[in-house]
PDB file of C-alpha atoms and ligand atoms in Angstrom:
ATOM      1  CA  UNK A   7      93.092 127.108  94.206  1.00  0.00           C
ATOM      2  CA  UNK A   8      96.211 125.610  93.079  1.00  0.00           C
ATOM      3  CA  UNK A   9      97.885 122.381  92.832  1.00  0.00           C
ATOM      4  CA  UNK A  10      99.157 122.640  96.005  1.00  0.00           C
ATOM      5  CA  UNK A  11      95.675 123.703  97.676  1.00  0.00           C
ATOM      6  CA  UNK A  12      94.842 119.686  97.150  1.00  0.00           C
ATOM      7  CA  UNK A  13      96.801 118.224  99.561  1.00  0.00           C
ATOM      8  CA  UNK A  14      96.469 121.197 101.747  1.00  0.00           C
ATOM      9  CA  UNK A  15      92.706 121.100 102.039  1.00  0.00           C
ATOM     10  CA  UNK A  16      93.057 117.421 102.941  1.00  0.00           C
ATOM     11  CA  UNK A  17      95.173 117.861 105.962  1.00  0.00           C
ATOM     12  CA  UNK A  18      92.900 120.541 107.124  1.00  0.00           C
ATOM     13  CA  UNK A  19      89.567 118.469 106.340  1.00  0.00           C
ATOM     14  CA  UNK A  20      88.030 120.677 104.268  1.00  0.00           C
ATOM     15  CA  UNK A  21      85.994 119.101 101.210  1.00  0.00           C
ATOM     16  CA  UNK A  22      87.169 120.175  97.498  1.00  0.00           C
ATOM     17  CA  UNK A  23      83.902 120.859  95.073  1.00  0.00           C
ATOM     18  CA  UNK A  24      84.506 120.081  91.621  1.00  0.00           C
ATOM     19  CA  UNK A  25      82.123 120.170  88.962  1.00  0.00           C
ATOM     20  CA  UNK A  26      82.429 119.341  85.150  1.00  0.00           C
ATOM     21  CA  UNK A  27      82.314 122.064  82.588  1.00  0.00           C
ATOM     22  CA  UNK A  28      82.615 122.562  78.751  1.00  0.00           C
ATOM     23  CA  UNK A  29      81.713 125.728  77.616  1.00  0.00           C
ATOM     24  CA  UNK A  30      82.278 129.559  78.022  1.00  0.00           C
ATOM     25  CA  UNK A  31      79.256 130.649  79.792  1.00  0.00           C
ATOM     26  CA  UNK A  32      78.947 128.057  82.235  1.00  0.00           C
ATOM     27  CA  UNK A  33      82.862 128.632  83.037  1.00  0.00           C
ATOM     28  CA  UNK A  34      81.507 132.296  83.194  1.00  0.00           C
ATOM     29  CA  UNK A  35      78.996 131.366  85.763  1.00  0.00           C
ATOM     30  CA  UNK A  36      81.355 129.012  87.742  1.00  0.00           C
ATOM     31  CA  UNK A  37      84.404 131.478  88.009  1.00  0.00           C
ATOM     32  CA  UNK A  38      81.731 133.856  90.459  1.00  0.00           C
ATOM     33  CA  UNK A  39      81.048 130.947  92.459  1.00  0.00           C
ATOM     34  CA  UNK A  40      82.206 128.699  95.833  1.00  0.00           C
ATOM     35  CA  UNK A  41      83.396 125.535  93.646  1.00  0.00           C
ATOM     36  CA  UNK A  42      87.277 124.904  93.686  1.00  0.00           C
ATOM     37  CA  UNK A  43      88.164 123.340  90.363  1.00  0.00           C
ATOM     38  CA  UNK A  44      86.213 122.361  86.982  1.00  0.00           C
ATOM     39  CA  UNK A  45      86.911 119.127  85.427  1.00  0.00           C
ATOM     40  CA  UNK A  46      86.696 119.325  81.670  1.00  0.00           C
ATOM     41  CA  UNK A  47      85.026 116.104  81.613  1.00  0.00           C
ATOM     42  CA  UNK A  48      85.112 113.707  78.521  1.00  0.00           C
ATOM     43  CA  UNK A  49      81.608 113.385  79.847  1.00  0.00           C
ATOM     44  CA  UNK A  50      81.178 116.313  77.280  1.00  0.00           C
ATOM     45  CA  UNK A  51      80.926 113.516  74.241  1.00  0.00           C
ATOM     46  CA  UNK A  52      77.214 112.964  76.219  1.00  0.00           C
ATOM     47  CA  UNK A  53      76.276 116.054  77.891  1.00  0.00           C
ATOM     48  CA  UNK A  54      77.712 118.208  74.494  1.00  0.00           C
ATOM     49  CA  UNK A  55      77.300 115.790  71.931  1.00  0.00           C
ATOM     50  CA  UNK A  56      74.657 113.649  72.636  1.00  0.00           C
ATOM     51  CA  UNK A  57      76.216 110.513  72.301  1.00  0.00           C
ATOM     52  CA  UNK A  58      75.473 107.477  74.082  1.00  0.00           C
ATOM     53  CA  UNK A  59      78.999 107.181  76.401  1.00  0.00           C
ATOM     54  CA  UNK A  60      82.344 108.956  76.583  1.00  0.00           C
ATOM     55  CA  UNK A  61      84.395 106.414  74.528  1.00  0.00           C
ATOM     56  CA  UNK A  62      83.501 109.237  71.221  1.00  0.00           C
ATOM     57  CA  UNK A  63      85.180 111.735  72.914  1.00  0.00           C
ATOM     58  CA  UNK A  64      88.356 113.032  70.771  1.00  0.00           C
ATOM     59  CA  UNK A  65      91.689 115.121  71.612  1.00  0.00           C
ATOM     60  CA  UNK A  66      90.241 117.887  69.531  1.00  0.00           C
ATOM     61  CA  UNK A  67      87.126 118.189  71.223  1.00  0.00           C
ATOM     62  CA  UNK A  68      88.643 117.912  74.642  1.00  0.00           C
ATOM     63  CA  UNK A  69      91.137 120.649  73.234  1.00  0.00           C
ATOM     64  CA  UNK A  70      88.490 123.160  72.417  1.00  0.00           C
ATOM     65  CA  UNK A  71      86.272 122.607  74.937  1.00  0.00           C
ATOM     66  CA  UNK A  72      89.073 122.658  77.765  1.00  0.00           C
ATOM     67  CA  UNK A  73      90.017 126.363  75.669  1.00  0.00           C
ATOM     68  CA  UNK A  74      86.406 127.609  76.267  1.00  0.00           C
ATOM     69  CA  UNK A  75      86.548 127.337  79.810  1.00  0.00           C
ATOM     70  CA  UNK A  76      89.883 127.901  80.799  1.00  0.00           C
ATOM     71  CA  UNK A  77      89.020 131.864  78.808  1.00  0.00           C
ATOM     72  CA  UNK A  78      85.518 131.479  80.801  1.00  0.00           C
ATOM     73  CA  UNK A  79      86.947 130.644  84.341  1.00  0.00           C
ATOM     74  CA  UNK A  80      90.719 131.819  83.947  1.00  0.00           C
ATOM     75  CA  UNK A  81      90.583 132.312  87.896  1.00  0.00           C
ATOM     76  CA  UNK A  82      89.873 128.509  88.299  1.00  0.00           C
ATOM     77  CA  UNK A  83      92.068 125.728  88.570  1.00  0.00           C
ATOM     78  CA  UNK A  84      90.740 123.486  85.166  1.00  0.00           C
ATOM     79  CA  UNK A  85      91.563 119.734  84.827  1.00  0.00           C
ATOM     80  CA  UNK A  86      91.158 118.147  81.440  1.00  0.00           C
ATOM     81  CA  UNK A  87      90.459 114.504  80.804  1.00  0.00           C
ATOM     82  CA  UNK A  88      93.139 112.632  78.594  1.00  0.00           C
ATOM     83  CA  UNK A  89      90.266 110.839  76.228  1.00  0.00           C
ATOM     84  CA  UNK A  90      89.643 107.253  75.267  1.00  0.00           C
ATOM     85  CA  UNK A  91      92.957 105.400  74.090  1.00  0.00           C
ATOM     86  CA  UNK A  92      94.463 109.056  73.894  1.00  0.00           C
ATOM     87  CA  UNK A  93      97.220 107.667  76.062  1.00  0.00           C
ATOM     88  CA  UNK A  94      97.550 103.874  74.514  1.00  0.00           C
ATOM     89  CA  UNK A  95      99.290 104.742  71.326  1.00  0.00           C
ATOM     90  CA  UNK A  96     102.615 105.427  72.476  1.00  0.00           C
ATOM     91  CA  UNK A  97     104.633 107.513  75.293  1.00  0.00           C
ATOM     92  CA  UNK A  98     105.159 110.639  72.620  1.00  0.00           C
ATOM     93  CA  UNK A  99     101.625 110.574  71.588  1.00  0.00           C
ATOM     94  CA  UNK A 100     100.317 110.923  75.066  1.00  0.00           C
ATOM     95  CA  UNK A 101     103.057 113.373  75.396  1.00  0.00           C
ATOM     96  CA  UNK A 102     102.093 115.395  72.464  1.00  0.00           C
ATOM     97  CA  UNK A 103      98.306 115.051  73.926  1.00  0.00           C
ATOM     98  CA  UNK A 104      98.793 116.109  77.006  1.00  0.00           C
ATOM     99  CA  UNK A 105     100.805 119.501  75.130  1.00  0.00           C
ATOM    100  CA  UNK A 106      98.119 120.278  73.603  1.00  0.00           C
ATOM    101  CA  UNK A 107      95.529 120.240  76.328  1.00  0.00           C
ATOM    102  CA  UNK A 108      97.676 122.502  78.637  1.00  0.00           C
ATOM    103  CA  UNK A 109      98.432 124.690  76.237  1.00  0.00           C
ATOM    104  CA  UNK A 110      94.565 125.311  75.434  1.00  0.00           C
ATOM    105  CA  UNK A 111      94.487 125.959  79.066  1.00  0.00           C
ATOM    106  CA  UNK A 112      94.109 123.139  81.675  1.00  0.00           C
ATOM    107  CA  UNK A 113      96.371 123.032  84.298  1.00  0.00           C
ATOM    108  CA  UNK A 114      96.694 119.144  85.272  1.00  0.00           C
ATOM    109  CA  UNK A 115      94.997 115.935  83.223  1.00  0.00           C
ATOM    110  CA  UNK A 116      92.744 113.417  84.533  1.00  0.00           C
ATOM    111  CA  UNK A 117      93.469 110.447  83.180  1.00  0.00           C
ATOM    112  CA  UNK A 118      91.356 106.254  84.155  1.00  0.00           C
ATOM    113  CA  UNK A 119      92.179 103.494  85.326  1.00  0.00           C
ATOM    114  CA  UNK A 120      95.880 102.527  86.809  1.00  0.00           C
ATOM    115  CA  UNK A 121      96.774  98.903  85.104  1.00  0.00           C
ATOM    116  CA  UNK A 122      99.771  99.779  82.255  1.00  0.00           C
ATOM    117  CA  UNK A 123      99.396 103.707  83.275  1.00  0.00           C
ATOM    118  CA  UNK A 124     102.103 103.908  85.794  1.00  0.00           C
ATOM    119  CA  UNK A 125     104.638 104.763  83.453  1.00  0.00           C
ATOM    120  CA  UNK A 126     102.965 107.672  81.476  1.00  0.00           C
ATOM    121  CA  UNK A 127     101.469 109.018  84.884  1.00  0.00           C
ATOM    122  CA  UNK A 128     104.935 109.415  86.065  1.00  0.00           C
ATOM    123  CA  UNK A 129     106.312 110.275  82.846  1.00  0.00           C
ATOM    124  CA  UNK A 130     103.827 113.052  82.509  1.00  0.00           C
ATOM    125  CA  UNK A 131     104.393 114.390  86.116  1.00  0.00           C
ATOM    126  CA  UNK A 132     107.851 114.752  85.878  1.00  0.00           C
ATOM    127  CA  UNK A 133     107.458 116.841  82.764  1.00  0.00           C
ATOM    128  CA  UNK A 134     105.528 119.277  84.639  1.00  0.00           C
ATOM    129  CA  UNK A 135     101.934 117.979  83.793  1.00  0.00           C
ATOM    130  CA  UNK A 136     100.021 117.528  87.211  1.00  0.00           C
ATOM    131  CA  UNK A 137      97.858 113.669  86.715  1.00  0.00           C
ATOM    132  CA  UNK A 138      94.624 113.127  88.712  1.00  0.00           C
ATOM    133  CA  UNK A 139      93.510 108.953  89.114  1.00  0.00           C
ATOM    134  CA  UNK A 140      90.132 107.877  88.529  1.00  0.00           C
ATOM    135  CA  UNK A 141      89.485 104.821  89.761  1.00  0.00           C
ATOM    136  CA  UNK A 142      85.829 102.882  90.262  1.00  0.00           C
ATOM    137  CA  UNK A 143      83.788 103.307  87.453  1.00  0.00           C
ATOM    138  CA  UNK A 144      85.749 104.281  84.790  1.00  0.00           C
ATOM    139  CA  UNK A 145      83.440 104.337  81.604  1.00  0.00           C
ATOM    140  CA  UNK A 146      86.737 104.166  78.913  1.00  0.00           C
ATOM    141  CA  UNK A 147      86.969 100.693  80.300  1.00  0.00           C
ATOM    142  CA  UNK A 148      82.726  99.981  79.562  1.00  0.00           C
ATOM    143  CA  UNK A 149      83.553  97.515  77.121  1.00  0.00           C
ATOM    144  CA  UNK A 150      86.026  95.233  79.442  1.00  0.00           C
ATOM    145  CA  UNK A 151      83.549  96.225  82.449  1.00  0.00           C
ATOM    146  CA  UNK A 152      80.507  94.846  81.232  1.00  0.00           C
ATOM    147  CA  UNK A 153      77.294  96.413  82.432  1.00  0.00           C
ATOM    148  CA  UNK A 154      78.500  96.457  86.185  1.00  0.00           C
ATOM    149  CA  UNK A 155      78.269  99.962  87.413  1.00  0.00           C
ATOM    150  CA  UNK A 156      79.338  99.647  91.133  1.00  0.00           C
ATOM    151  CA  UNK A 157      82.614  98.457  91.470  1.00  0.00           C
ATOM    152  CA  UNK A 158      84.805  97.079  94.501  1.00  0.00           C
ATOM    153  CA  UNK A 159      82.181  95.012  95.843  1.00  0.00           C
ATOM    154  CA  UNK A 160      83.650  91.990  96.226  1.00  0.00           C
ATOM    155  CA  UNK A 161      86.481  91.627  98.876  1.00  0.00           C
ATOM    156  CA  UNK A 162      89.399  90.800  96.464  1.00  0.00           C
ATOM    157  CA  UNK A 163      88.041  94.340  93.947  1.00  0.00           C
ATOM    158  CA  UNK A 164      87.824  96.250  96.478  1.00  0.00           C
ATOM    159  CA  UNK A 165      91.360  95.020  97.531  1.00  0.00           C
ATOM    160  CA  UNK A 166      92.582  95.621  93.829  1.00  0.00           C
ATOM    161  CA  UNK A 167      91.278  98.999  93.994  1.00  0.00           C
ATOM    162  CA  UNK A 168      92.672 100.127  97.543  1.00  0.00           C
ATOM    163  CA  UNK A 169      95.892  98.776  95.944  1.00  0.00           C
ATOM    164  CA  UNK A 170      95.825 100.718  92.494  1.00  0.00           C
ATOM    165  CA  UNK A 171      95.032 103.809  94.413  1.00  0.00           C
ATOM    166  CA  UNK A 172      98.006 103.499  96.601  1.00  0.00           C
ATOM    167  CA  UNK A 173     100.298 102.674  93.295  1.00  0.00           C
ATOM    168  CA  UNK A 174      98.493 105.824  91.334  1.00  0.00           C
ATOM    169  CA  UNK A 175      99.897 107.871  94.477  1.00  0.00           C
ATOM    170  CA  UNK A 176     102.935 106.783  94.115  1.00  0.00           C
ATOM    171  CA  UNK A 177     103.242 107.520  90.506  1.00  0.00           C
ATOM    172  CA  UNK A 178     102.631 110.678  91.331  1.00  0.00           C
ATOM    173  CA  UNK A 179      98.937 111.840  91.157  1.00  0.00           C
ATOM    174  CA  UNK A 180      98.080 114.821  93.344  1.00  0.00           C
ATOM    175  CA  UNK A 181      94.529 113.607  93.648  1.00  0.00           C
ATOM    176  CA  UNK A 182      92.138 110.760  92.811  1.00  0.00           C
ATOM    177  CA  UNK A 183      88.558 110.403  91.750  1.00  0.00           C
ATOM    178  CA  UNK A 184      86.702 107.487  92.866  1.00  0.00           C
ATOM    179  CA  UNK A 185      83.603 106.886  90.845  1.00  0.00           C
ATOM    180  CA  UNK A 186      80.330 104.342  91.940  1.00  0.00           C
ATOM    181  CA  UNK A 187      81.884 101.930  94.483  1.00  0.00           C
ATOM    182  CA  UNK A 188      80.613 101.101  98.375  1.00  0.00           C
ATOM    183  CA  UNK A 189      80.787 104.258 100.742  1.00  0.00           C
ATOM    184  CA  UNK A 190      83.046 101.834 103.611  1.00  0.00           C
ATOM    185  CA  UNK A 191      85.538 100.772 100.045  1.00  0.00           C
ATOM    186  CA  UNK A 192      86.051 105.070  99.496  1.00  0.00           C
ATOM    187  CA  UNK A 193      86.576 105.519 103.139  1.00  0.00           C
ATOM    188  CA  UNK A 194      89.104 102.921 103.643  1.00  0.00           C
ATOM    189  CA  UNK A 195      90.875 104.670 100.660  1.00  0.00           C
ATOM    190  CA  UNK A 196      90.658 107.728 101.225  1.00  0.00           C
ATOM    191  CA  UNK A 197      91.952 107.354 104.835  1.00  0.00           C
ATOM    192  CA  UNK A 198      95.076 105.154 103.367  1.00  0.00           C
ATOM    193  CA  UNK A 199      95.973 107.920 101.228  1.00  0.00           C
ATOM    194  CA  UNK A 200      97.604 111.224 101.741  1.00  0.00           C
ATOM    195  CA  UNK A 201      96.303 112.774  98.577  1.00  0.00           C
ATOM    196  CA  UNK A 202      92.926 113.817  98.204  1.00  0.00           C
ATOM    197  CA  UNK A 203      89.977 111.446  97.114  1.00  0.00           C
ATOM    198  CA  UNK A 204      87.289 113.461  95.030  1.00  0.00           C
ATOM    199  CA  UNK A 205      83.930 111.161  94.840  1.00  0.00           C
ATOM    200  CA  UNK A 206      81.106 110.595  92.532  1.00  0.00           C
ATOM    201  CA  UNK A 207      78.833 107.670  93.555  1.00  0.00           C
ATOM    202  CA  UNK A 208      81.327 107.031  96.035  1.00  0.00           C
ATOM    203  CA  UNK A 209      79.662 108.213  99.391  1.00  0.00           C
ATOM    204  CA  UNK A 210      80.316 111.001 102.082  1.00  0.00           C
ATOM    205  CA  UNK A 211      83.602 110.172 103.137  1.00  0.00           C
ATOM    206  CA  UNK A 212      85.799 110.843 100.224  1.00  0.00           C
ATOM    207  CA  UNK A 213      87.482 114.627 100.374  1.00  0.00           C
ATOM    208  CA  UNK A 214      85.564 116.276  97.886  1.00  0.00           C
ATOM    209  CA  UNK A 215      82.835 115.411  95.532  1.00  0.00           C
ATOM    210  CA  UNK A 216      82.528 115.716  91.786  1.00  0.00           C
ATOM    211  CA  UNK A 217      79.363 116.590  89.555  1.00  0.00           C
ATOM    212  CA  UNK A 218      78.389 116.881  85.930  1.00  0.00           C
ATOM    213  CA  UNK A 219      77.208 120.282  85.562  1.00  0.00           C
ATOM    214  CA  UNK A 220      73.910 119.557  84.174  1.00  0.00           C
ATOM    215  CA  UNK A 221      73.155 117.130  86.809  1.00  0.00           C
ATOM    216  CA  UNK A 222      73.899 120.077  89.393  1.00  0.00           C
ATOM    217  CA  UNK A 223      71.042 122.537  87.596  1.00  0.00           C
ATOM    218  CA  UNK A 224      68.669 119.709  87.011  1.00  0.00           C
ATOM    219  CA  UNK A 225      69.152 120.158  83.150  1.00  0.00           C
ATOM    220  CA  UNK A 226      69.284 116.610  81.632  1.00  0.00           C
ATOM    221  CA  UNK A 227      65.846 114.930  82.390  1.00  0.00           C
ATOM    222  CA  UNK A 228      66.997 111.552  80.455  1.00  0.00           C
ATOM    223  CA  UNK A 229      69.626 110.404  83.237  1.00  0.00           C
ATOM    224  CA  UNK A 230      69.123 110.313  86.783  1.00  0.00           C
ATOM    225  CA  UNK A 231      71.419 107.529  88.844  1.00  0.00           C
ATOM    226  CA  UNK A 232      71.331 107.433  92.627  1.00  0.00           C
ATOM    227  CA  UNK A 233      74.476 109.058  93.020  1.00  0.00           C
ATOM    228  CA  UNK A 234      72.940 112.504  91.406  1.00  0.00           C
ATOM    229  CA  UNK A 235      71.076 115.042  93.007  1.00  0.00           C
ATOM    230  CA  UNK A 236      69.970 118.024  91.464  1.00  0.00           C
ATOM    231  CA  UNK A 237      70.055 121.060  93.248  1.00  0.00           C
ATOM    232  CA  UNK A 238      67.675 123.057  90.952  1.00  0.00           C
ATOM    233  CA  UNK A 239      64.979 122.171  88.721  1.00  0.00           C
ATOM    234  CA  UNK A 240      67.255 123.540  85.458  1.00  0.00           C
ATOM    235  CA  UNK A 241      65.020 121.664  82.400  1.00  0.00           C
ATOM    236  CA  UNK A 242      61.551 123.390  83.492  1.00  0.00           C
ATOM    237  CA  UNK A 243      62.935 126.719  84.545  1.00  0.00           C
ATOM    238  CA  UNK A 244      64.924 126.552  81.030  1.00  0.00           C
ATOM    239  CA  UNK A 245      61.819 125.448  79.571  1.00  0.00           C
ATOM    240  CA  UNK A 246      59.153 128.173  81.147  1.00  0.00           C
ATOM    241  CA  UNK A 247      61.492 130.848  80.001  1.00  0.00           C
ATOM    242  CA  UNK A 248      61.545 130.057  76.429  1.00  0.00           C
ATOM    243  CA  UNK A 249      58.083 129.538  75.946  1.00  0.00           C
ATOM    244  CA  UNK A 250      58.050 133.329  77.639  1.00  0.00           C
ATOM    245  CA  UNK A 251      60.008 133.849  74.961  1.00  0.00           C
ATOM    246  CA  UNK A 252      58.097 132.495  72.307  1.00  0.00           C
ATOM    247  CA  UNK A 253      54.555 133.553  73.529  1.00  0.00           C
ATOM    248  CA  UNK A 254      56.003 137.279  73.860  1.00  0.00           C
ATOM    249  CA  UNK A 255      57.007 136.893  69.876  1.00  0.00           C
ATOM    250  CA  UNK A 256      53.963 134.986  69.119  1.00  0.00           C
ATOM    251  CA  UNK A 257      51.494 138.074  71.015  1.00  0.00           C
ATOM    252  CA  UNK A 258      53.770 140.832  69.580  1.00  0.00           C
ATOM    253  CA  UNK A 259      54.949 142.104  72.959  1.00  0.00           C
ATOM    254  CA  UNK A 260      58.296 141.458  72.442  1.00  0.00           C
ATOM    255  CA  UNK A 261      60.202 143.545  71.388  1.00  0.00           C
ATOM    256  CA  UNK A 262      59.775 146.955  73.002  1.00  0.00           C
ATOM    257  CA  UNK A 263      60.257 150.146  72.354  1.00  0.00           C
ATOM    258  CA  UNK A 264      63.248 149.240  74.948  1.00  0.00           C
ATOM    259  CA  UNK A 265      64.540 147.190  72.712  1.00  0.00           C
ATOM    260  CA  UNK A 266      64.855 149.153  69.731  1.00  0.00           C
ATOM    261  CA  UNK A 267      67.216 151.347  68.165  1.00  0.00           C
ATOM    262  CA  UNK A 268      65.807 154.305  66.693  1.00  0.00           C
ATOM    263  CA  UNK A 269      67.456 156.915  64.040  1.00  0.00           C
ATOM    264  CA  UNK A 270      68.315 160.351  65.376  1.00  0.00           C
TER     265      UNK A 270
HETATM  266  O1  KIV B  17      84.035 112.969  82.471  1.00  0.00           O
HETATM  267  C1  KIV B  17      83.500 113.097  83.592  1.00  0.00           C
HETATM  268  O2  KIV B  17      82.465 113.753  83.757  1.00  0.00           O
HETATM  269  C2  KIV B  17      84.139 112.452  84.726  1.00  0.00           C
HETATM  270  C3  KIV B  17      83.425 112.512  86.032  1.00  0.00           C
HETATM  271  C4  KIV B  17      82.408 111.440  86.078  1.00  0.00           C
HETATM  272  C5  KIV B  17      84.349 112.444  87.183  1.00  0.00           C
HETATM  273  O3  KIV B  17      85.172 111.866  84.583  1.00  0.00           O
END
């Protein structure tokens, strides 16, 4: 998939699959498979680092992280999240930013929220950096957001947000994600625009859907919103195999002679 495979797959109806990634193996694992593009989420500040949201995700780790799995999944098109207040401090920091996570491999930026990011959208696309909106929930805004989740549903939101997706099309992003707001409010948007609409919380009707990768293999047994479904039980499959692992040590069958070198 490239960048031009977005719009592309819109006019011809067919739903993009995204799913987050942040490491080498997984990328390994997701370049053999049916999913169209990995978002190197700043998500990874949770899902990597264990903290509590994704405002402690920095340039550097989105740098190395977005390295890992472009050399993991080199055949798949990788988006990298532009991290909390990485694009606030001024046009040639975001600039300088944005160099450094295509050169560690992603091929277009993600960046949330469209109030005061007009500029540095179109800025960035007309240097040759490709800029997916996020719009909805947008957790670098938690703080100004409150603890309301699902957003858009009030009539003059959801009119707020229909507009800011029209104006981050128009800036030039070749796709939006819509995150946590009413099914009918990601319809009505995604039929009013003629880029792509990739969902997370956001219903059926968007044109494509976006998971966190341990949501997908069941693997993080502390978070489980609505919006997520797991499609394998990850954590107990994970689990079962390395107390294998450790009962085989423990009994002495482990290793075998199959796993030993011997001298000639
Ligand atoms: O960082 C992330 O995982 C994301 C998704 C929720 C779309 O931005």
């Amino acid at each position: 998939m490239n960048i031009l495979d977005f719009k592309k797959k819109k006019e011809a109806a067919e739903k993009i699959c995204m799913i987050t990634c942040y490491d080498y193996t997984s990328a390994r694992i997701l370049s053999n498979t049916l999913i169209d593009c990995i978002l190197v989420g700043d998500s990874l500040a949770m899902t990597m680092y264990g903290f509590q949201n994704t405002l402690s995700a920095t340039l550097t780790m989105m740098q190395l992280h977005t390295g890992a799995v472009s050399r993991g999944a080199p055949n798949k098109f990788i988006i990298t999240d532009l991290p909390f207040l990485s694009f606030r401090k001024s046009l040639s920091k975001t600039v300088s930013a944005a160099e450094t996570l295509i050169r560690n491999g992603a091929q277009a930026l993600k960046i949330e929220g469209a109030a005061g990011n007009l500029k540095i959208i179109r800025h960035l696309v007309e240097s040759g950096v490709p800029m997916m909106g996020h719009l909805g929930f947008t957790m670098q805004y938690m703080h100004t957001l409150g603890n309301t989740i699902v957003q858009g549903k009030t009539e003059a939101h959801a009119k707020r947000l229909q507009e800011e997706a029209l104006l981050l099309q128009d800036a030039g992003c070749f796709a939006v994600v819509l995150e946590c707001m009413p099914t009918q409010l990601a319809k009505t948007i995604s039929e009013n625009l003629i880029i792509p609409t990739i969902g997370i919380g956001a219903g059926p009707h968007t044109d494509g859907q976006v998971l966190v990768f341990q949501d997908v293999l069941g693997l993080n047994i502390d978070f489980k919103p609505k919006f997520v479904k797991n499609f394998t039980d990850g954590y107990a499959q994970h689990k079962q195999s390395l107390d294998a692992f450790a009962h085989a040590i423990k009994l002495g069958v482990f290793p075998q002679d199959e796993n030993c070198y011997q001298s000639s």
